[in-house]
Amino acid sequence: MSTLTTVTPDEQSKHARRFGLPIATALVMGNIIGGGIFLLPASVAPYGTISLVAFGVLTIGAIALALVFGRLARRLPQTGGPYVYAREAFGDFAGFLAAWSYWITTWVSNAALAVAAVGYLDVLVPVHGSKGATIAAALALQWLPALANLAGTRYVGAVQLVATVLKFVPLLLVAIGGLFFFDPANLGPFQASGSSAIGAISASAAILLFSYLGVESAAVSAGEVRDPRRNVGRATILGTLGAASVYLLGTLAVFGTVAHDELVDSTAPFSDAVNAMFGGSWGGTAIACMALVSMVGALNGWTLLSAQTPYAAARDGLFPQIFAHKRRGVPTVGVLVTVVLASLLTVYNYTAGSHGVFEILVLVTTFTATVPYLLSTAAQLYFLASGRSDRVDRGRLVRDAVLALLAFGFSMWLVAGSGYAAVYQGVLFLFAGVLVYAWMSARKQRAAAGGRPG
């Protein structure tokens, strides 16, 4: 059902370049690790070190999901990722839901990243004293990566690789260096929340859910990856393992260098860890620079992903045709529409003055991301259960089935962890997309009828 993407001469220009394994891996790692790493240790500290167990469970689920995406990419190595898999298995409507929900995830996530990045920018250049300056800074942080994308995939890959290297070197220094200053007395209680062990793990996991979004990055951009049948799966697994290692090492190092009572109230846990390790107060500025590099790199990668899924859907007539336009290897309309929507949401967030509304929207991204995850894992189960010889390696049937079931269960856990309010809001977003699907489906039907001989 899915059609292969035709490469136009414009896409073969000097500005368009296919990603190799290193850049595809950097795309996955960069999109998984945005700004969350700099806030997570303090966010989960109130639950105690039992939150590390939640990290472990999430990591296992994320790796299972990564392996499933790798398997699917070998069968369908095309731009669009979850959209392509859902449409191939279940038809146009399932494909549209995957594309629509993933698109919502990307542009709302971009708004969230930009707002969070402004907080670190304020450490370097005070902007929070003026609402106008704050809004301008948030918009600039969104539009600069968008302009890099519009320059062509050649520059997207270069920015992503540089940003990933620049942020992982200092992060690893803190994570590994912190182990030499590790003091078990700083860890605090194993379970600090007073709830049951399962309740504490689930509650801390709900906070950590957003941190693992992005495992599908290479699969979504498969059409831009060299030898996608081989490299997408490898990049997905390597990127997820790399991100998980940084998460776990970084959180453990901060837990062991900052006293638990201080960490619970910290607004910059990595800065506090650096100060505890080396003394002085220079850590705040250094970590602010790292966070900005991290978030701009994540915005760069998410901006590309935000345009790829609508592009693939538009090629199949399920999104407006204007989204199928590419220039220099980049779906330019998708990039522009996405950054405009994210910018409007950012302005609304600052002018409405209601932080709670924006937090709900961020949780909505966790829910909307699970829709394509669930459809992708269900597609893998469908291919396995249907016994289609062109889709299934029978020798690996049991292993692939176990992985798919584990990834499906992980995705369901993500839905549960999003919370009732986020699921409610997310369902409304999805239902709004049904109207778009009805309109596009009717247009396809009219076009097909008009093309029939009388």
mmCIF file of N, CA and C in Angstrom, residues 116-231:
data_model
loop_
_atom_site.group_PDB
_atom_site.id
_atom_site.type_symbol
_atom_site.label_atom_id
_atom_site.label_comp_id
_atom_site.label_asym_id
_atom_site.label_seq_id
_atom_site.Cartn_x
_atom_site.Cartn_y
_atom_site.Cartn_z
ATOM 1 N N ALA A 116 11.543 25.936 27.777
ATOM 2 C CA ALA A 116 12.517 25.461 28.761
ATOM 3 C C ALA A 116 13.897 26.047 28.502
ATOM 4 N N ALA A 117 14.270 26.183 27.220
ATOM 5 C CA ALA A 117 15.590 26.713 26.879
ATOM 6 C C ALA A 117 15.755 28.157 27.319
ATOM 7 N N VAL A 118 14.678 28.918 27.297
ATOM 8 C CA VAL A 118 14.750 30.315 27.720
ATOM 9 C C VAL A 118 15.184 30.416 29.180
ATOM 10 N N GLY A 119 14.768 29.449 29.995
ATOM 11 C CA GLY A 119 15.168 29.463 31.394
ATOM 12 C C GLY A 119 16.676 29.378 31.557
ATOM 13 N N TYR A 120 17.349 28.587 30.697
ATOM 14 C CA TYR A 120 18.800 28.488 30.755
ATOM 15 C C TYR A 120 19.465 29.685 30.089
ATOM 16 N N LEU A 121 18.832 30.220 29.040
ATOM 17 C CA LEU A 121 19.370 31.418 28.397
ATOM 18 C C LEU A 121 19.406 32.579 29.379
ATOM 19 N N ASP A 122 18.421 32.616 30.277
ATOM 20 C CA ASP A 122 18.333 33.703 31.244
ATOM 21 C C ASP A 122 19.553 33.744 32.167
ATOM 22 N N VAL A 123 20.195 32.598 32.371
ATOM 23 C CA VAL A 123 21.408 32.562 33.197
ATOM 24 C C VAL A 123 22.539 33.313 32.513
ATOM 25 N N LEU A 124 22.572 33.238 31.175
ATOM 26 C CA LEU A 124 23.638 33.879 30.400
ATOM 27 C C LEU A 124 23.294 35.311 30.023
ATOM 28 N N VAL A 125 22.063 35.509 29.555
ATOM 29 C CA VAL A 125 21.587 36.837 29.142
ATOM 30 C C VAL A 125 20.229 37.065 29.794
ATOM 31 N N PRO A 126 20.152 37.860 30.843
ATOM 32 C CA PRO A 126 18.872 38.048 31.547
ATOM 33 C C PRO A 126 17.776 38.552 30.607
ATOM 34 N N VAL A 127 16.725 37.761 30.458
ATOM 35 C CA VAL A 127 15.610 38.144 29.594
ATOM 36 C C VAL A 127 14.277 38.098 30.318
ATOM 37 N N HIS A 128 14.214 37.413 31.461
ATOM 38 C CA HIS A 128 12.936 37.226 32.124
ATOM 39 C C HIS A 128 12.368 38.496 32.735
ATOM 40 N N GLY A 129 13.197 39.545 32.801
ATOM 41 C CA GLY A 129 12.682 40.800 33.324
ATOM 42 C C GLY A 129 11.690 41.461 32.395
ATOM 43 N N SER A 130 11.706 41.093 31.133
ATOM 44 C CA SER A 130 10.807 41.659 30.132
ATOM 45 C C SER A 130 10.062 40.538 29.427
ATOM 46 N N LYS A 131 8.723 40.604 29.435
ATOM 47 C CA LYS A 131 7.940 39.572 28.763
ATOM 48 C C LYS A 131 8.216 39.583 27.260
ATOM 49 N N GLY A 132 8.369 40.785 26.686
ATOM 50 C CA GLY A 132 8.648 40.874 25.257
ATOM 51 C C GLY A 132 9.972 40.232 24.900
ATOM 52 N N ALA A 133 10.999 40.467 25.718
ATOM 53 C CA ALA A 133 12.307 39.864 25.458
ATOM 54 C C ALA A 133 12.252 38.356 25.625
ATOM 55 N N THR A 134 11.483 37.878 26.604
ATOM 56 C CA THR A 134 11.351 36.440 26.835
ATOM 57 C C THR A 134 10.695 35.764 25.639
ATOM 58 N N ILE A 135 9.611 36.368 25.141
ATOM 59 C CA ILE A 135 8.920 35.800 23.981
ATOM 60 C C ILE A 135 9.831 35.812 22.756
ATOM 61 N N ALA A 136 10.540 36.930 22.562
ATOM 62 C CA ALA A 136 11.443 37.033 21.410
ATOM 63 C C ALA A 136 12.537 35.966 21.477
ATOM 64 N N ALA A 137 13.066 35.718 22.668
ATOM 65 C CA ALA A 137 14.113 34.703 22.823
ATOM 66 C C ALA A 137 13.569 33.311 22.513
ATOM 67 N N ALA A 138 12.364 33.016 23.009
ATOM 68 C CA ALA A 138 11.764 31.702 22.753
ATOM 69 C C ALA A 138 11.505 31.498 21.267
ATOM 70 N N LEU A 139 11.031 32.545 20.591
ATOM 71 C CA LEU A 139 10.774 32.430 19.152
ATOM 72 C C LEU A 139 12.073 32.267 18.368
ATOM 73 N N ALA A 140 13.114 32.994 18.787
ATOM 74 C CA ALA A 140 14.403 32.873 18.099
ATOM 75 C C ALA A 140 14.957 31.463 18.226
ATOM 76 N N LEU A 141 14.784 30.860 19.411
ATOM 77 C CA LEU A 141 15.281 29.507 19.630
ATOM 78 C C LEU A 141 14.540 28.480 18.775
ATOM 79 N N GLN A 142 13.333 28.798 18.325
ATOM 80 C CA GLN A 142 12.599 27.915 17.423
ATOM 81 C C GLN A 142 12.932 28.182 15.956
ATOM 82 N N TRP A 143 13.073 29.443 15.612
ATOM 83 C CA TRP A 143 13.245 29.786 14.202
ATOM 84 C C TRP A 143 14.659 29.535 13.688
ATOM 85 N N LEU A 144 15.670 29.630 14.557
ATOM 86 C CA LEU A 144 17.033 29.360 14.096
ATOM 87 C C LEU A 144 17.194 27.913 13.620
ATOM 88 N N PRO A 145 16.729 26.900 14.390
ATOM 89 C CA PRO A 145 16.786 25.533 13.858
ATOM 90 C C PRO A 145 15.925 25.348 12.611
ATOM 91 N N ALA A 146 14.787 26.063 12.539
ATOM 92 C CA ALA A 146 13.937 25.960 11.352
ATOM 93 C C ALA A 146 14.685 26.474 10.119
ATOM 94 N N LEU A 147 15.410 27.577 10.266
ATOM 95 C CA LEU A 147 16.183 28.116 9.149
ATOM 96 C C LEU A 147 17.301 27.156 8.745
ATOM 97 N N ALA A 148 17.914 26.483 9.743
ATOM 98 C CA ALA A 148 18.939 25.484 9.427
ATOM 99 C C ALA A 148 18.330 24.348 8.616
ATOM 100 N N ASN A 149 17.106 23.947 8.956
ATOM 101 C CA ASN A 149 16.417 22.904 8.197
ATOM 102 C C ASN A 149 16.118 23.359 6.777
ATOM 103 N N LEU A 150 15.661 24.599 6.636
ATOM 104 C CA LEU A 150 15.320 25.112 5.310
ATOM 105 C C LEU A 150 16.553 25.211 4.409
ATOM 106 N N ALA A 151 17.729 25.289 5.014
ATOM 107 C CA ALA A 151 18.957 25.358 4.226
ATOM 108 C C ALA A 151 19.284 24.028 3.559
ATOM 109 N N GLY A 152 18.680 22.938 4.044
ATOM 110 C CA GLY A 152 18.900 21.640 3.405
ATOM 111 C C GLY A 152 19.327 20.574 4.397
ATOM 112 N N THR A 153 19.090 19.288 4.042
ATOM 113 C CA THR A 153 19.423 18.196 4.946
ATOM 114 C C THR A 153 20.924 18.096 5.196
ATOM 115 N N ARG A 154 21.711 18.611 4.268
ATOM 116 C CA ARG A 154 23.161 18.607 4.481
ATOM 117 C C ARG A 154 23.511 19.377 5.742
ATOM 118 N N TYR A 155 22.830 20.519 5.953
ATOM 119 C CA TYR A 155 23.129 21.366 7.103
ATOM 120 C C TYR A 155 22.438 20.845 8.361
ATOM 121 N N VAL A 156 21.272 20.200 8.205
ATOM 122 C CA VAL A 156 20.599 19.596 9.358
ATOM 123 C C VAL A 156 21.510 18.566 9.997
ATOM 124 N N GLY A 157 22.070 17.691 9.166
ATOM 125 C CA GLY A 157 22.954 16.653 9.683
ATOM 126 C C GLY A 157 24.190 17.229 10.343
ATOM 127 N N ALA A 158 24.775 18.272 9.745
ATOM 128 C CA ALA A 158 25.970 18.889 10.318
ATOM 129 C C ALA A 158 25.671 19.509 11.677
ATOM 130 N N VAL A 159 24.564 20.259 11.769
ATOM 131 C CA VAL A 159 24.177 20.876 13.041
ATOM 132 C C VAL A 159 23.916 19.812 14.091
ATOM 133 N N GLN A 160 23.229 18.729 13.694
ATOM 134 C CA GLN A 160 22.878 17.684 14.648
ATOM 135 C C GLN A 160 24.122 16.991 15.188
ATOM 136 N N LEU A 161 25.079 16.698 14.325
ATOM 137 C CA LEU A 161 26.286 16.015 14.763
ATOM 138 C C LEU A 161 27.104 16.891 15.707
ATOM 139 N N VAL A 162 27.272 18.170 15.352
ATOM 140 C CA VAL A 162 28.038 19.092 16.205
ATOM 141 C C VAL A 162 27.347 19.284 17.548
ATOM 142 N N ALA A 163 26.012 19.496 17.527
ATOM 143 C CA ALA A 163 25.273 19.713 18.772
ATOM 144 C C ALA A 163 25.349 18.496 19.679
ATOM 145 N N THR A 164 25.265 17.297 19.087
ATOM 146 C CA THR A 164 25.320 16.080 19.893
ATOM 147 C C THR A 164 26.677 15.921 20.548
ATOM 148 N N VAL A 165 27.750 16.153 19.784
ATOM 149 C CA VAL A 165 29.100 16.030 20.349
ATOM 150 C C VAL A 165 29.309 17.063 21.455
ATOM 151 N N LEU A 166 28.915 18.314 21.200
ATOM 152 C CA LEU A 166 29.143 19.382 22.169
ATOM 153 C C LEU A 166 28.390 19.157 23.469
ATOM 154 N N LYS A 167 27.230 18.529 23.401
ATOM 155 C CA LYS A 167 26.482 18.345 24.644
ATOM 156 C C LYS A 167 26.854 17.056 25.358
ATOM 157 N N PHE A 168 27.296 16.028 24.619
ATOM 158 C CA PHE A 168 27.596 14.768 25.287
ATOM 159 C C PHE A 168 28.960 14.766 25.964
ATOM 160 N N VAL A 169 29.902 15.512 25.449
ATOM 161 C CA VAL A 169 31.214 15.567 26.101
ATOM 162 C C VAL A 169 31.100 16.107 27.531
ATOM 163 N N PRO A 170 30.500 17.286 27.747
ATOM 164 C CA PRO A 170 30.376 17.761 29.139
ATOM 165 C C PRO A 170 29.428 16.905 29.982
ATOM 166 N N LEU A 171 28.363 16.383 29.381
ATOM 167 C CA LEU A 171 27.441 15.542 30.145
ATOM 168 C C LEU A 171 28.145 14.292 30.652
ATOM 169 N N LEU A 172 28.960 13.684 29.807
ATOM 170 C CA LEU A 172 29.691 12.495 30.231
ATOM 171 C C LEU A 172 30.748 12.834 31.269
ATOM 172 N N LEU A 173 31.354 14.020 31.137
ATOM 173 C CA LEU A 173 32.331 14.445 32.148
ATOM 174 C C LEU A 173 31.673 14.557 33.517
ATOM 175 N N VAL A 174 30.463 15.141 33.552
ATOM 176 C CA VAL A 174 29.747 15.256 34.820
ATOM 177 C C VAL A 174 29.327 13.881 35.316
ATOM 178 N N ALA A 175 28.771 13.064 34.401
ATOM 179 C CA ALA A 175 28.265 11.753 34.795
ATOM 180 C C ALA A 175 29.379 10.851 35.314
ATOM 181 N N ILE A 176 30.507 10.810 34.589
ATOM 182 C CA ILE A 176 31.606 9.938 34.997
ATOM 183 C C ILE A 176 32.401 10.567 36.132
ATOM 184 N N GLY A 177 32.659 11.888 36.021
ATOM 185 C CA GLY A 177 33.396 12.569 37.081
ATOM 186 C C GLY A 177 32.677 12.515 38.413
ATOM 187 N N GLY A 178 31.330 12.564 38.357
ATOM 188 C CA GLY A 178 30.556 12.530 39.590
ATOM 189 C C GLY A 178 30.725 11.238 40.352
ATOM 190 N N LEU A 179 31.052 10.153 39.641
ATOM 191 C CA LEU A 179 31.241 8.870 40.310
ATOM 192 C C LEU A 179 32.465 8.883 41.232
ATOM 193 N N PHE A 180 33.463 9.738 40.923
ATOM 194 C CA PHE A 180 34.647 9.846 41.767
ATOM 195 C C PHE A 180 34.375 10.660 43.035
ATOM 196 N N PHE A 181 33.316 11.452 43.022
ATOM 197 C CA PHE A 181 32.936 12.246 44.183
ATOM 198 C C PHE A 181 31.688 11.673 44.859
ATOM 199 N N PHE A 182 31.339 10.462 44.463
ATOM 200 C CA PHE A 182 30.098 9.830 44.922
ATOM 201 C C PHE A 182 30.149 9.559 46.420
ATOM 202 N N ASP A 183 29.106 9.988 47.121
ATOM 203 C CA ASP A 183 28.991 9.754 48.560
ATOM 204 C C ASP A 183 27.636 9.096 48.822
ATOM 205 N N PRO A 184 27.609 7.823 49.230
ATOM 206 C CA PRO A 184 26.330 7.134 49.467
ATOM 207 C C PRO A 184 25.432 7.849 50.468
ATOM 208 N N ALA A 185 26.022 8.651 51.346
ATOM 209 C CA ALA A 185 25.212 9.369 52.341
ATOM 210 C C ALA A 185 24.290 10.393 51.692
ATOM 211 N N ASN A 186 24.609 10.814 50.473
ATOM 212 C CA ASN A 186 23.773 11.811 49.777
ATOM 213 C C ASN A 186 22.527 11.198 49.147
ATOM 214 N N LEU A 187 22.497 9.876 49.028
ATOM 215 C CA LEU A 187 21.413 9.238 48.283
ATOM 216 C C LEU A 187 20.044 9.417 48.926
ATOM 217 N N GLY A 188 20.002 9.492 50.238
ATOM 218 C CA GLY A 188 18.712 9.601 50.897
ATOM 219 C C GLY A 188 18.003 8.254 50.917
ATOM 220 N N PRO A 189 16.724 8.238 51.286
ATOM 221 C CA PRO A 189 15.985 6.979 51.392
ATOM 222 C C PRO A 189 15.743 6.346 50.026
ATOM 223 N N PHE A 190 15.635 5.018 50.022
ATOM 224 C CA PHE A 190 15.321 4.301 48.781
ATOM 225 C C PHE A 190 13.924 4.666 48.305
ATOM 226 N N GLN A 191 13.004 4.780 49.253
ATOM 227 C CA GLN A 191 11.624 5.133 48.921
ATOM 228 C C GLN A 191 11.196 6.287 49.816
ATOM 229 N N ALA A 192 11.102 7.483 49.232
ATOM 230 C CA ALA A 192 10.867 8.689 50.026
ATOM 231 C C ALA A 192 9.438 9.192 49.973
ATOM 232 N N SER A 193 8.609 8.636 49.096
ATOM 233 C CA SER A 193 7.277 9.203 48.883
ATOM 234 C C SER A 193 6.238 8.695 49.869
ATOM 235 N N GLY A 194 6.505 7.563 50.529
ATOM 236 C CA GLY A 194 5.539 7.002 51.459
ATOM 237 C C GLY A 194 4.491 6.123 50.810
ATOM 238 N N SER A 195 4.480 6.044 49.494
ATOM 239 C CA SER A 195 3.517 5.188 48.790
ATOM 240 C C SER A 195 4.107 3.794 48.619
ATOM 241 N N SER A 196 3.358 2.891 48.001
ATOM 242 C CA SER A 196 3.856 1.543 47.747
ATOM 243 C C SER A 196 4.988 1.596 46.731
ATOM 244 N N ALA A 197 5.749 0.511 46.672
ATOM 245 C CA ALA A 197 6.878 0.467 45.741
ATOM 246 C C ALA A 197 6.399 0.614 44.289
ATOM 247 N N ILE A 198 5.331 -0.125 43.941
ATOM 248 C CA ILE A 198 4.813 -0.040 42.579
ATOM 249 C C ILE A 198 4.278 1.360 42.302
ATOM 250 N N GLY A 199 3.604 1.956 43.299
ATOM 251 C CA GLY A 199 3.087 3.314 43.133
ATOM 252 C C GLY A 199 4.197 4.328 42.923
ATOM 253 N N ALA A 200 5.296 4.182 43.679
ATOM 254 C CA ALA A 200 6.420 5.109 43.539
ATOM 255 C C ALA A 200 7.101 4.958 42.187
ATOM 256 N N ILE A 201 7.248 3.696 41.738
ATOM 257 C CA ILE A 201 7.863 3.468 40.425
ATOM 258 C C ILE A 201 6.995 4.055 39.322
ATOM 259 N N SER A 202 5.684 3.822 39.393
ATOM 260 C CA SER A 202 4.778 4.337 38.360
ATOM 261 C C SER A 202 4.743 5.864 38.369
ATOM 262 N N ALA A 203 4.726 6.464 39.567
ATOM 263 C CA ALA A 203 4.655 7.929 39.664
ATOM 264 C C ALA A 203 5.924 8.573 39.125
ATOM 265 N N SER A 204 7.091 8.022 39.487
ATOM 266 C CA SER A 204 8.335 8.595 38.965
ATOM 267 C C SER A 204 8.472 8.312 37.477
ATOM 268 N N ALA A 205 7.970 7.147 37.034
ATOM 269 C CA ALA A 205 8.025 6.837 35.599
ATOM 270 C C ALA A 205 7.190 7.821 34.800
ATOM 271 N N ALA A 206 6.058 8.269 35.367
ATOM 272 C CA ALA A 206 5.211 9.232 34.662
ATOM 273 C C ALA A 206 5.973 10.517 34.371
ATOM 274 N N ILE A 207 6.863 10.906 35.270
ATOM 275 C CA ILE A 207 7.674 12.107 35.054
ATOM 276 C C ILE A 207 8.739 11.842 33.993
ATOM 277 N N LEU A 208 9.245 10.611 33.962
ATOM 278 C CA LEU A 208 10.349 10.270 33.071
ATOM 279 C C LEU A 208 9.902 9.911 31.655
ATOM 280 N N LEU A 209 8.595 9.730 31.452
ATOM 281 C CA LEU A 209 8.093 9.259 30.156
ATOM 282 C C LEU A 209 8.545 10.144 29.004
ATOM 283 N N PHE A 210 8.404 11.456 29.177
ATOM 284 C CA PHE A 210 8.708 12.400 28.097
ATOM 285 C C PHE A 210 10.170 12.297 27.674
ATOM 286 N N SER A 211 11.025 11.842 28.612
ATOM 287 C CA SER A 211 12.464 11.831 28.344
ATOM 288 C C SER A 211 12.867 10.818 27.286
ATOM 289 N N TYR A 212 12.033 9.806 27.019
ATOM 290 C CA TYR A 212 12.410 8.778 26.058
ATOM 291 C C TYR A 212 11.725 8.931 24.708
ATOM 292 N N LEU A 213 10.931 9.974 24.533
ATOM 293 C CA LEU A 213 10.355 10.206 23.212
ATOM 294 C C LEU A 213 11.474 10.521 22.221
ATOM 295 N N GLY A 214 11.411 9.933 21.055
ATOM 296 C CA GLY A 214 12.435 10.171 20.040
ATOM 297 C C GLY A 214 13.121 8.905 19.558
ATOM 298 N N VAL A 215 12.774 7.744 20.144
ATOM 299 C CA VAL A 215 13.420 6.507 19.712
ATOM 300 C C VAL A 215 13.105 6.190 18.250
ATOM 301 N N GLU A 216 12.040 6.791 17.733
ATOM 302 C CA GLU A 216 11.616 6.521 16.355
ATOM 303 C C GLU A 216 12.256 7.460 15.337
ATOM 304 N N SER A 217 13.163 8.324 15.769
ATOM 305 C CA SER A 217 13.687 9.399 14.923
ATOM 306 C C SER A 217 14.280 8.907 13.605
ATOM 307 N N ALA A 218 15.144 7.899 13.677
ATOM 308 C CA ALA A 218 15.777 7.404 12.452
ATOM 309 C C ALA A 218 14.754 6.741 11.533
ATOM 310 N N ALA A 219 13.758 6.055 12.121
ATOM 311 C CA ALA A 219 12.737 5.397 11.304
ATOM 312 C C ALA A 219 11.891 6.426 10.562
ATOM 313 N N VAL A 220 11.567 7.542 11.227
ATOM 314 C CA VAL A 220 10.768 8.583 10.583
ATOM 315 C C VAL A 220 11.512 9.181 9.395
ATOM 316 N N SER A 221 12.832 9.320 9.516
ATOM 317 C CA SER A 221 13.642 9.915 8.449
ATOM 318 C C SER A 221 14.350 8.863 7.609
ATOM 319 N N ALA A 222 13.789 7.645 7.530
ATOM 320 C CA ALA A 222 14.452 6.534 6.838
ATOM 321 C C ALA A 222 14.787 6.871 5.391
ATOM 322 N N GLY A 223 13.936 7.673 4.739
ATOM 323 C CA GLY A 223 14.182 8.025 3.348
ATOM 324 C C GLY A 223 15.413 8.879 3.150
ATOM 325 N N GLU A 224 15.894 9.505 4.243
ATOM 326 C CA GLU A 224 17.082 10.361 4.171
ATOM 327 C C GLU A 224 18.325 9.655 4.704
ATOM 328 N N VAL A 225 18.189 8.375 5.079
ATOM 329 C CA VAL A 225 19.316 7.612 5.632
ATOM 330 C C VAL A 225 19.889 6.700 4.555
ATOM 331 N N ARG A 226 21.206 6.687 4.439
ATOM 332 C CA ARG A 226 21.854 5.780 3.487
ATOM 333 C C ARG A 226 21.677 4.337 3.946
ATOM 334 N N ASP A 227 21.375 3.454 3.019
ATOM 335 C CA ASP A 227 21.172 2.033 3.309
ATOM 336 C C ASP A 227 20.253 1.865 4.523
ATOM 337 N N PRO A 228 19.009 2.342 4.421
ATOM 338 C CA PRO A 228 18.128 2.360 5.594
ATOM 339 C C PRO A 228 17.809 0.985 6.167
ATOM 340 N N ARG A 229 17.753 -0.043 5.322
ATOM 341 C CA ARG A 229 17.448 -1.382 5.842
ATOM 342 C C ARG A 229 18.480 -1.830 6.873
ATOM 343 N N ARG A 230 19.671 -1.354 6.729
ATOM 344 C CA ARG A 230 20.740 -1.719 7.658
ATOM 345 C C ARG A 230 20.960 -0.660 8.729
ATOM 346 N N ASN A 231 20.998 0.620 8.330
ATOM 347 C CA ASN A 231 21.432 1.675 9.240
ATOM 348 C C ASN A 231 20.354 2.192 10.179
#
